[in-house]
């Protein structure tokens, strides 16, 4: 099948590459910008496990073509995926007019973009309004929300645990099922609902996940005051089948462009509907406060004087498996450290290029490909992102390198008693 995918989001690139890998011929149409420039240079724009290799393979096999978002589908294309950024709705509206002017066919528009609830139906109505009265063309717009997990985006597309399809047209439903069938074979994972319900479900999922994270971070703050270990509390909570253990890990805050933006979009949707959400406001406030928790512990440890201190950070990406730093807790931490006159040294397996761009005009931020190199004469090591290579460090080597044996564990991956026995001062999140 010949398909066009519009957008430069992670969802657009993953969708195009994955669909090409199953034998489809895909034209990925990109707006101008960093993603288009990277692909034009032969570089995968997103650092996701397996994505670069599969992208290169599909380009070589010529099942994947790269073009401009200004281009329009060929005559043999009738299915168009829309995976654009949330602020690009105007561009999609213009695309509807241009598609309606093409030779008539039975169009299927698959909206993966995170637009306001009701947008899929609006796009279908807009397309129809542009069709000439005598046109024989038809159009069905469906919602197939982007549920990718950043850091495992390709895997979550080709082995999805949850597929949501917002569709009111049986023919469109059959078409989408056929396109997605290579990724939906282990079990029937597709849930069918109205397009607006699908759009709302995507926002509600991320709202719930963010709420669980912020609740646990709130409990971690209380655990610090009560001098109890939040890890034991977490395990006890997760053992209750009514709760489960997913997204109960306290830490130094969540980040990521899509996750944070979806929560804000859900809050905005409620506000526009006249239903102000005090809960979501608190979720966002708690998360922003939590991004400062490690800095506050460090600031207190050094009696409010961090000037000239060398602080090493392990991890800058907002989560393991990705090189993205949008809304990452590391940024809040770095900015606070710089404001106090500290020198910051950072290691991350994938995010250093993005971090270097972000802080290119800051002499106080230094990056290294060697996780141990940045610890020489360090006054503290702060664990921000729980990459697997950080889980079992050589503590003796750490202590020998550091000026002050101090570890702040923003993800609670170390055992406090063990680390302290190794001669370190240790601070976790909610660990008494």
GROMACS .gro file of C-alpha atoms in nm:
model
  432
    1UNK     CA    1   0.000   0.000   0.000
    2UNK     CA    2   0.115   0.357  -0.071
    3UNK     CA    3   0.075   0.590   0.227
    4UNK     CA    4   0.175   0.945   0.310
    5UNK     CA    5   0.276   1.052   0.661
    6UNK     CA    6   0.280   1.423   0.743
    7UNK     CA    7   0.478   1.557   1.039
    8UNK     CA    8   0.820   1.571   1.199
    9UNK     CA    9   0.725   1.441   1.543
   10UNK     CA   10   0.870   1.124   1.692
   11UNK     CA   11   0.533   0.963   1.617
   12UNK     CA   12   0.556   1.059   1.249
   13UNK     CA   13   0.905   0.916   1.204
   14UNK     CA   14   0.829   0.595   1.395
   15UNK     CA   15   0.500   0.545   1.208
   16UNK     CA   16   0.664   0.597   0.870
   17UNK     CA   17   0.958   0.367   0.942
   18UNK     CA   18   0.747   0.092   1.101
   19UNK     CA   19   0.486   0.089   0.823
   20UNK     CA   20   0.760   0.082   0.560
   21UNK     CA   21   0.918  -0.218   0.732
   22UNK     CA   22   0.601  -0.424   0.672
   23UNK     CA   23   0.610  -0.373   0.294
   24UNK     CA   24   0.424  -0.047   0.250
   25UNK     CA   25   0.562   0.239   0.043
   26UNK     CA   26   0.573   0.546   0.261
   27UNK     CA   27   0.631   0.910   0.176
   28UNK     CA   28   0.726   1.097   0.493
   29UNK     CA   29   0.647   1.465   0.434
   30UNK     CA   30   0.830   1.697   0.671
   31UNK     CA   31   0.801   2.068   0.748
   32UNK     CA   32   1.128   2.260   0.733
   33UNK     CA   33   1.330   2.250   1.053
   34UNK     CA   34   1.581   2.046   1.251
   35UNK     CA   35   1.419   1.707   1.182
   36UNK     CA   36   1.411   1.764   0.807
   37UNK     CA   37   1.771   1.890   0.813
   38UNK     CA   38   1.887   1.584   1.006
   39UNK     CA   39   1.721   1.339   0.769
   40UNK     CA   40   1.855   1.529   0.468
   41UNK     CA   41   2.202   1.474   0.616
   42UNK     CA   42   2.138   1.103   0.665
   43UNK     CA   43   2.105   1.133   1.043
   44UNK     CA   44   1.819   0.990   1.246
   45UNK     CA   45   1.668   1.289   1.430
   46UNK     CA   46   1.553   1.091   1.733
   47UNK     CA   47   1.779   0.880   1.952
   48UNK     CA   48   1.550   0.582   2.011
   49UNK     CA   49   1.661   0.217   2.036
   50UNK     CA   50   1.652   0.049   1.695
   51UNK     CA   51   1.507   0.348   1.509
   52UNK     CA   52   1.819   0.465   1.327
   53UNK     CA   53   1.898   0.115   1.199
   54UNK     CA   54   1.545   0.052   1.072
   55UNK     CA   55   1.529   0.399   0.917
   56UNK     CA   56   1.852   0.338   0.725
   57UNK     CA   57   1.725   0.000   0.607
   58UNK     CA   58   1.395   0.134   0.477
   59UNK     CA   59   1.561   0.425   0.297
   60UNK     CA   60   1.803   0.181   0.134
   61UNK     CA   61   1.518  -0.047   0.025
   62UNK     CA   62   1.339   0.264  -0.111
   63UNK     CA   63   1.021   0.177   0.073
   64UNK     CA   64   1.061   0.506   0.258
   65UNK     CA   65   1.092   0.839   0.079
   66UNK     CA   66   1.156   1.174   0.244
   67UNK     CA   67   0.987   1.485   0.111
   68UNK     CA   68   0.852   1.825   0.201
   69UNK     CA   69   0.526   1.890   0.383
   70UNK     CA   70   0.449   2.129   0.098
   71UNK     CA   71   0.417   1.829  -0.133
   72UNK     CA   72   0.092   1.642  -0.194
   73UNK     CA   73   0.014   1.271  -0.226
   74UNK     CA   74   0.052   1.098  -0.559
   75UNK     CA   75  -0.253   0.966  -0.744
   76UNK     CA   76  -0.200   0.615  -0.600
   77UNK     CA   77  -0.224   0.739  -0.239
   78UNK     CA   78  -0.554   0.758  -0.057
   79UNK     CA   79  -0.444   0.708   0.304
   80UNK     CA   80  -0.280   0.999   0.485
   81UNK     CA   81  -0.142   0.988   0.839
   82UNK     CA   82  -0.127   1.318   1.028
   83UNK     CA   83   0.135   1.316   1.305
   84UNK     CA   84   0.220   1.683   1.337
   85UNK     CA   85   0.301   1.890   1.644
   86UNK     CA   86   0.007   2.023   1.849
   87UNK     CA   87   0.071   2.380   1.737
   88UNK     CA   88   0.048   2.292   1.366
   89UNK     CA   89  -0.332   2.270   1.336
   90UNK     CA   90  -0.341   2.565   1.095
   91UNK     CA   91  -0.107   2.382   0.857
   92UNK     CA   92  -0.331   2.075   0.866
   93UNK     CA   93  -0.634   2.291   0.791
   94UNK     CA   94  -0.457   2.420   0.480
   95UNK     CA   95  -0.367   2.064   0.386
   96UNK     CA   96  -0.736   1.968   0.393
   97UNK     CA   97  -0.809   2.229   0.126
   98UNK     CA   98  -0.522   2.107  -0.091
   99UNK     CA   99  -0.618   1.740  -0.060
  100UNK     CA  100  -0.979   1.817  -0.148
  101UNK     CA  101  -0.861   1.974  -0.474
  102UNK     CA  102  -0.679   1.658  -0.586
  103UNK     CA  103  -0.837   1.402  -0.822
  104UNK     CA  104  -1.127   1.242  -0.631
  105UNK     CA  105  -1.084   0.917  -0.440
  106UNK     CA  106  -1.200   0.751  -0.116
  107UNK     CA  107  -0.976   0.932   0.132
  108UNK     CA  108  -0.880   0.800   0.474
  109UNK     CA  109  -0.726   1.050   0.716
  110UNK     CA  110  -0.558   0.892   1.019
  111UNK     CA  111  -0.507   1.160   1.284
  112UNK     CA  112  -0.230   1.077   1.532
  113UNK     CA  113  -0.170   1.439   1.633
  114UNK     CA  114  -0.254   1.558   1.982
  115UNK     CA  115  -0.501   1.831   1.895
  116UNK     CA  116  -0.793   1.950   2.110
  117UNK     CA  117  -1.074   1.700   2.161
  118UNK     CA  118  -1.308   1.707   1.861
  119UNK     CA  119  -1.038   1.797   1.608
  120UNK     CA  120  -1.062   1.476   1.405
  121UNK     CA  121  -1.431   1.536   1.335
  122UNK     CA  122  -1.354   1.901   1.257
  123UNK     CA  123  -1.091   1.803   1.001
  124UNK     CA  124  -1.332   1.566   0.828
  125UNK     CA  125  -1.600   1.834   0.813
  126UNK     CA  126  -1.346   2.088   0.683
  127UNK     CA  127  -1.231   1.850   0.410
  128UNK     CA  128  -1.591   1.794   0.300
  129UNK     CA  129  -1.656   2.167   0.293
  130UNK     CA  130  -1.374   2.213   0.041
  131UNK     CA  131  -1.497   1.945  -0.200
  132UNK     CA  132  -1.662   2.077  -0.517
  133UNK     CA  133  -2.033   2.000  -0.536
  134UNK     CA  134  -1.981   1.767  -0.831
  135UNK     CA  135  -1.690   1.576  -0.670
  136UNK     CA  136  -1.718   1.198  -0.630
  137UNK     CA  137  -1.459   1.198  -0.351
  138UNK     CA  138  -1.538   1.070  -0.002
  139UNK     CA  139  -1.343   1.111   0.319
  140UNK     CA  140  -1.330   0.942   0.658
  141UNK     CA  141  -1.118   1.084   0.937
  142UNK     CA  142  -1.026   0.860   1.228
  143UNK     CA  143  -0.827   0.913   1.547
  144UNK     CA  144  -0.539   0.678   1.620
  145UNK     CA  145  -0.380   0.849   1.922
  146UNK     CA  146  -0.006   0.854   1.967
  147UNK     CA  147   0.056   0.624   2.265
  148UNK     CA  148   0.428   0.579   2.207
  149UNK     CA  149   0.651   0.550   2.511
  150UNK     CA  150   0.954   0.769   2.455
  151UNK     CA  151   1.270   0.574   2.514
  152UNK     CA  152   1.100   0.266   2.366
  153UNK     CA  153   0.905   0.434   2.087
  154UNK     CA  154   0.971   0.186   1.807
  155UNK     CA  155   0.904  -0.115   2.026
  156UNK     CA  156   0.582   0.036   2.160
  157UNK     CA  157   0.460   0.082   1.801
  158UNK     CA  158   0.546  -0.262   1.670
  159UNK     CA  159   0.447  -0.442   1.994
  160UNK     CA  160   0.169  -0.222   2.132
  161UNK     CA  161   0.001  -0.305   2.460
  162UNK     CA  162  -0.289  -0.074   2.384
  163UNK     CA  163  -0.435   0.046   2.054
  164UNK     CA  164  -0.717   0.298   2.053
  165UNK     CA  165  -0.911   0.374   1.736
  166UNK     CA  166  -1.165   0.653   1.720
  167UNK     CA  167  -1.382   0.570   1.420
  168UNK     CA  168  -1.748   0.585   1.316
  169UNK     CA  169  -1.707   0.434   0.967
  170UNK     CA  170  -1.694   0.056   0.921
  171UNK     CA  171  -1.496   0.081   0.596
  172UNK     CA  172  -1.240   0.312   0.755
  173UNK     CA  173  -1.215   0.077   1.052
  174UNK     CA  174  -1.139  -0.216   0.823
  175UNK     CA  175  -0.875  -0.014   0.639
  176UNK     CA  176  -0.698   0.085   0.959
  177UNK     CA  177  -0.712  -0.270   1.093
  178UNK     CA  178  -0.550  -0.394   0.772
  179UNK     CA  179  -0.271  -0.136   0.791
  180UNK     CA  180  -0.204  -0.204   1.160
  181UNK     CA  181  -0.253  -0.581   1.141
  182UNK     CA  182   0.122  -0.668   1.141
  183UNK     CA  183   0.144  -0.504   1.483
  184UNK     CA  184  -0.177  -0.646   1.625
  185UNK     CA  185  -0.134  -1.021   1.578
  186UNK     CA  186  -0.050  -1.152   1.925
  187UNK     CA  187  -0.391  -1.058   2.057
  188UNK     CA  188  -0.674  -0.826   1.968
  189UNK     CA  189  -0.553  -0.506   2.128
  190UNK     CA  190  -0.759  -0.248   1.943
  191UNK     CA  191  -1.035  -0.066   2.131
  192UNK     CA  192  -1.294   0.102   1.914
  193UNK     CA  193  -1.469   0.422   2.019
  194UNK     CA  194  -1.586   0.760   1.889
  195UNK     CA  195  -1.305   0.985   1.758
  196UNK     CA  196  -1.356   1.244   2.033
  197UNK     CA  197  -1.348   0.969   2.295
  198UNK     CA  198  -1.019   0.842   2.154
  199UNK     CA  199  -0.867   1.191   2.163
  200UNK     CA  200  -0.985   1.240   2.520
  201UNK     CA  201  -0.863   0.894   2.625
  202UNK     CA  202  -0.507   0.976   2.518
  203UNK     CA  203  -0.506   1.291   2.733
  204UNK     CA  204  -0.671   1.112   3.025
  205UNK     CA  205  -0.412   0.832   3.021
  206UNK     CA  206  -0.123   1.073   3.059
  207UNK     CA  207  -0.319   1.273   3.314
  208UNK     CA  208  -0.363   0.961   3.526
  209UNK     CA  209   0.003   0.860   3.496
  210UNK     CA  210   0.118   1.209   3.591
  211UNK     CA  211  -0.120   1.209   3.887
  212UNK     CA  212   0.024   0.883   4.020
  213UNK     CA  213   0.379   1.015   3.986
  214UNK     CA  214   0.300   1.344   4.157
  215UNK     CA  215   0.109   1.168   4.435
  216UNK     CA  216   0.411   0.949   4.508
  217UNK     CA  217   0.641   1.249   4.502
  218UNK     CA  218   0.411   1.422   4.749
  219UNK     CA  219   0.426   1.114   4.971
  220UNK     CA  220   0.806   1.108   4.937
  221UNK     CA  221   0.823   1.463   5.073
  222UNK     CA  222   0.616   1.352   5.371
  223UNK     CA  223   0.834   1.043   5.417
  224UNK     CA  224   1.140   1.267   5.450
  225UNK     CA  225   0.969   1.456   5.732
  226UNK     CA  226   0.852   1.137   5.905
  227UNK     CA  227   1.193   0.966   5.861
  228UNK     CA  228   1.048   0.661   5.688
  229UNK     CA  229   1.166   0.495   5.366
  230UNK     CA  230   0.925   0.562   5.078
  231UNK     CA  231   1.058   0.251   4.900
  232UNK     CA  232   0.898   0.024   5.159
  233UNK     CA  233   0.579   0.227   5.136
  234UNK     CA  234   0.585   0.199   4.756
  235UNK     CA  235   0.623  -0.178   4.770
  236UNK     CA  236   0.337  -0.208   5.017
  237UNK     CA  237   0.111   0.008   4.801
  238UNK     CA  238   0.201  -0.173   4.480
  239UNK     CA  239   0.119  -0.510   4.634
  240UNK     CA  240  -0.244  -0.404   4.667
  241UNK     CA  241  -0.413  -0.527   4.346
  242UNK     CA  242  -0.644  -0.226   4.351
  243UNK     CA  243  -0.339  -0.003   4.301
  244UNK     CA  244  -0.062  -0.201   4.129
  245UNK     CA  245   0.300  -0.090   4.104
  246UNK     CA  246   0.310   0.101   3.773
  247UNK     CA  247   0.414   0.466   3.794
  248UNK     CA  248   0.457   0.456   4.170
  249UNK     CA  249   0.828   0.540   4.166
  250UNK     CA  250   0.905   0.869   4.338
  251UNK     CA  251   1.190   1.072   4.199
  252UNK     CA  252   1.313   1.413   4.096
  253UNK     CA  253   1.019   1.488   3.866
  254UNK     CA  254   0.893   1.383   3.524
  255UNK     CA  255   0.972   1.557   3.198
  256UNK     CA  256   0.937   1.510   2.827
  257UNK     CA  257   0.767   1.737   2.579
  258UNK     CA  258   0.468   1.516   2.498
  259UNK     CA  259   0.393   1.395   2.850
  260UNK     CA  260   0.402   1.738   3.013
  261UNK     CA  261   0.218   1.900   2.724
  262UNK     CA  262  -0.060   1.640   2.732
  263UNK     CA  263  -0.124   1.706   3.099
  264UNK     CA  264  -0.137   2.080   3.034
  265UNK     CA  265  -0.365   2.020   2.735
  266UNK     CA  266  -0.601   1.815   2.951
  267UNK     CA  267  -0.612   2.093   3.211
  268UNK     CA  268  -0.676   2.347   2.934
  269UNK     CA  269  -0.955   2.128   2.793
  270UNK     CA  270  -1.125   2.119   3.131
  271UNK     CA  271  -1.089   2.493   3.173
  272UNK     CA  272  -1.244   2.559   2.831
  273UNK     CA  273  -1.532   2.330   2.925
  274UNK     CA  274  -1.594   2.533   3.239
  275UNK     CA  275  -1.461   2.256   3.462
  276UNK     CA  276  -1.152   2.392   3.636
  277UNK     CA  277  -0.924   2.110   3.756
  278UNK     CA  278  -0.765   2.182   4.091
  279UNK     CA  279  -0.622   1.828   4.080
  280UNK     CA  280  -0.427   1.874   3.756
  281UNK     CA  281  -0.304   2.214   3.870
  282UNK     CA  282  -0.157   2.048   4.177
  283UNK     CA  283  -0.010   1.763   3.971
  284UNK     CA  284   0.184   2.014   3.763
  285UNK     CA  285   0.286   2.225   4.063
  286UNK     CA  286   0.410   1.921   4.255
  287UNK     CA  287   0.614   1.811   3.956
  288UNK     CA  288   0.780   2.149   3.916
  289UNK     CA  289   0.855   2.156   4.288
  290UNK     CA  290   0.997   1.804   4.269
  291UNK     CA  291   1.246   1.906   4.001
  292UNK     CA  292   1.410   2.120   4.270
  293UNK     CA  293   1.424   1.852   4.540
  294UNK     CA  294   1.783   1.743   4.474
  295UNK     CA  295   1.906   2.100   4.459
  296UNK     CA  296   1.741   2.178   4.794
  297UNK     CA  297   1.905   1.875   4.957
  298UNK     CA  298   2.245   1.968   4.815
  299UNK     CA  299   2.203   2.336   4.912
  300UNK     CA  300   2.115   2.237   5.268
  301UNK     CA  301   2.405   1.988   5.290
  302UNK     CA  302   2.654   2.261   5.201
  303UNK     CA  303   2.484   2.515   5.428
  304UNK     CA  304   2.358   2.728   5.137
  305UNK     CA  305   2.707   2.784   4.991
  306UNK     CA  306   2.760   2.617   4.652
  307UNK     CA  307   2.985   2.878   4.495
  308UNK     CA  308   3.282   2.713   4.327
  309UNK     CA  309   3.158   2.361   4.404
  310UNK     CA  310   3.206   2.098   4.134
  311UNK     CA  311   2.883   1.904   4.088
  312UNK     CA  312   2.870   1.593   3.869
  313UNK     CA  313   2.543   1.481   3.711
  314UNK     CA  314   2.475   1.133   3.584
  315UNK     CA  315   2.192   1.165   3.336
  316UNK     CA  316   2.039   1.460   3.152
  317UNK     CA  317   1.767   1.299   2.936
  318UNK     CA  318   1.418   1.313   3.081
  319UNK     CA  319   1.409   0.932   3.084
  320UNK     CA  320   1.637   0.640   2.989
  321UNK     CA  321   1.640   0.530   2.626
  322UNK     CA  322   1.611   0.875   2.471
  323UNK     CA  323   1.837   1.169   2.399
  324UNK     CA  324   1.565   1.427   2.452
  325UNK     CA  325   1.584   1.686   2.730
  326UNK     CA  326   1.259   1.880   2.688
  327UNK     CA  327   1.121   1.970   3.034
  328UNK     CA  328   1.381   1.736   3.187
  329UNK     CA  329   1.448   1.768   3.562
  330UNK     CA  330   1.817   1.803   3.478
  331UNK     CA  331   1.754   2.145   3.324
  332UNK     CA  332   1.594   2.284   3.639
  333UNK     CA  333   1.880   2.142   3.844
  334UNK     CA  334   2.154   2.276   3.618
  335UNK     CA  335   1.998   2.622   3.606
  336UNK     CA  336   1.974   2.633   3.986
  337UNK     CA  337   2.335   2.520   4.027
  338UNK     CA  338   2.462   2.779   3.781
  339UNK     CA  339   2.268   3.050   3.964
  340UNK     CA  340   2.456   2.955   4.282
  341UNK     CA  341   2.797   2.972   4.114
  342UNK     CA  342   2.859   2.597   4.095
  343UNK     CA  343   3.049   2.422   3.815
  344UNK     CA  344   2.840   2.150   3.651
  345UNK     CA  345   2.981   1.840   3.481
  346UNK     CA  346   2.741   1.606   3.301
  347UNK     CA  347   2.749   1.257   3.157
  348UNK     CA  348   2.462   1.098   2.964
  349UNK     CA  349   2.474   0.812   2.711
  350UNK     CA  350   2.255   0.991   2.455
  351UNK     CA  351   2.158   1.345   2.556
  352UNK     CA  352   2.492   1.528   2.552
  353UNK     CA  353   2.446   1.674   2.199
  354UNK     CA  354   2.112   1.828   2.296
  355UNK     CA  355   2.253   1.950   2.626
  356UNK     CA  356   2.555   2.106   2.456
  357UNK     CA  357   2.326   2.304   2.227
  358UNK     CA  358   2.111   2.416   2.518
  359UNK     CA  359   2.409   2.542   2.721
  360UNK     CA  360   2.647   2.640   2.442
  361UNK     CA  361   2.685   2.992   2.585
  362UNK     CA  362   2.739   2.878   2.946
  363UNK     CA  363   3.098   2.824   3.053
  364UNK     CA  364   2.984   2.657   3.375
  365UNK     CA  365   2.838   2.351   3.202
  366UNK     CA  366   3.080   2.079   3.091
  367UNK     CA  367   2.999   1.746   2.928
  368UNK     CA  368   3.197   1.424   2.898
  369UNK     CA  369   3.153   1.083   2.735
  370UNK     CA  370   3.323   0.926   3.037
  371UNK     CA  371   3.097   0.882   3.339
  372UNK     CA  372   3.391   0.853   3.579
  373UNK     CA  373   3.598   1.134   3.431
  374UNK     CA  374   3.354   1.399   3.555
  375UNK     CA  375   3.392   1.277   3.915
  376UNK     CA  376   3.751   1.391   3.962
  377UNK     CA  377   3.751   1.631   4.261
  378UNK     CA  378   3.371   1.647   4.253
  379UNK     CA  379   3.189   1.778   4.559
  380UNK     CA  380   2.879   1.573   4.481
  381UNK     CA  381   2.739   1.318   4.240
  382UNK     CA  382   2.372   1.363   4.150
  383UNK     CA  383   2.191   1.075   3.980
  384UNK     CA  384   1.918   1.229   3.764
  385UNK     CA  385   1.836   0.970   3.494
  386UNK     CA  386   1.837   0.600   3.581
  387UNK     CA  387   2.031   0.465   3.282
  388UNK     CA  388   2.123   0.100   3.340
  389UNK     CA  389   2.494   0.173   3.328
  390UNK     CA  390   2.457   0.378   3.647
  391UNK     CA  391   2.293   0.106   3.855
  392UNK     CA  392   2.607  -0.076   3.968
  393UNK     CA  393   2.894   0.174   3.988
  394UNK     CA  394   3.237   0.111   4.133
  395UNK     CA  395   3.180   0.290   4.464
  396UNK     CA  396   3.544   0.255   4.569
  397UNK     CA  397   3.652   0.427   4.249
  398UNK     CA  398   3.391   0.698   4.302
  399UNK     CA  399   3.513   0.771   4.653
  400UNK     CA  400   3.877   0.778   4.547
  401UNK     CA  401   3.798   1.028   4.270
  402UNK     CA  402   3.565   1.264   4.452
  403UNK     CA  403   3.671   1.550   4.677
  404UNK     CA  404   3.362   1.495   4.892
  405UNK     CA  405   3.193   1.151   4.895
  406UNK     CA  406   2.834   1.270   4.853
  407UNK     CA  407   2.564   1.102   4.643
  408UNK     CA  408   2.218   1.240   4.577
  409UNK     CA  409   2.005   0.965   4.424
  410UNK     CA  410   1.718   1.121   4.230
  411UNK     CA  411   1.568   0.786   4.130
  412UNK     CA  412   1.623   0.577   4.446
  413UNK     CA  413   1.820   0.311   4.261
  414UNK     CA  414   2.084   0.265   4.532
  415UNK     CA  415   2.049   0.109   4.875
  416UNK     CA  416   2.112   0.381   5.135
  417UNK     CA  417   2.269   0.149   5.394
  418UNK     CA  418   2.513   0.000   5.143
  419UNK     CA  419   2.618   0.337   5.002
  420UNK     CA  420   2.672   0.479   5.351
  421UNK     CA  421   2.878   0.176   5.447
  422UNK     CA  422   3.099   0.260   5.150
  423UNK     CA  423   3.174   0.591   5.317
  424UNK     CA  424   2.935   0.822   5.136
  425UNK     CA  425   2.683   1.075   5.254
  426UNK     CA  426   2.361   0.967   5.082
  427UNK     CA  427   2.033   1.143   5.006
  428UNK     CA  428   1.748   0.980   4.821
  429UNK     CA  429   1.393   1.095   4.753
  430UNK     CA  430   1.169   1.020   5.046
  431UNK     CA  431   1.417   0.789   5.216
  432UNK     CA  432   1.403   0.942   5.563
   0.00000   0.00000   0.00000
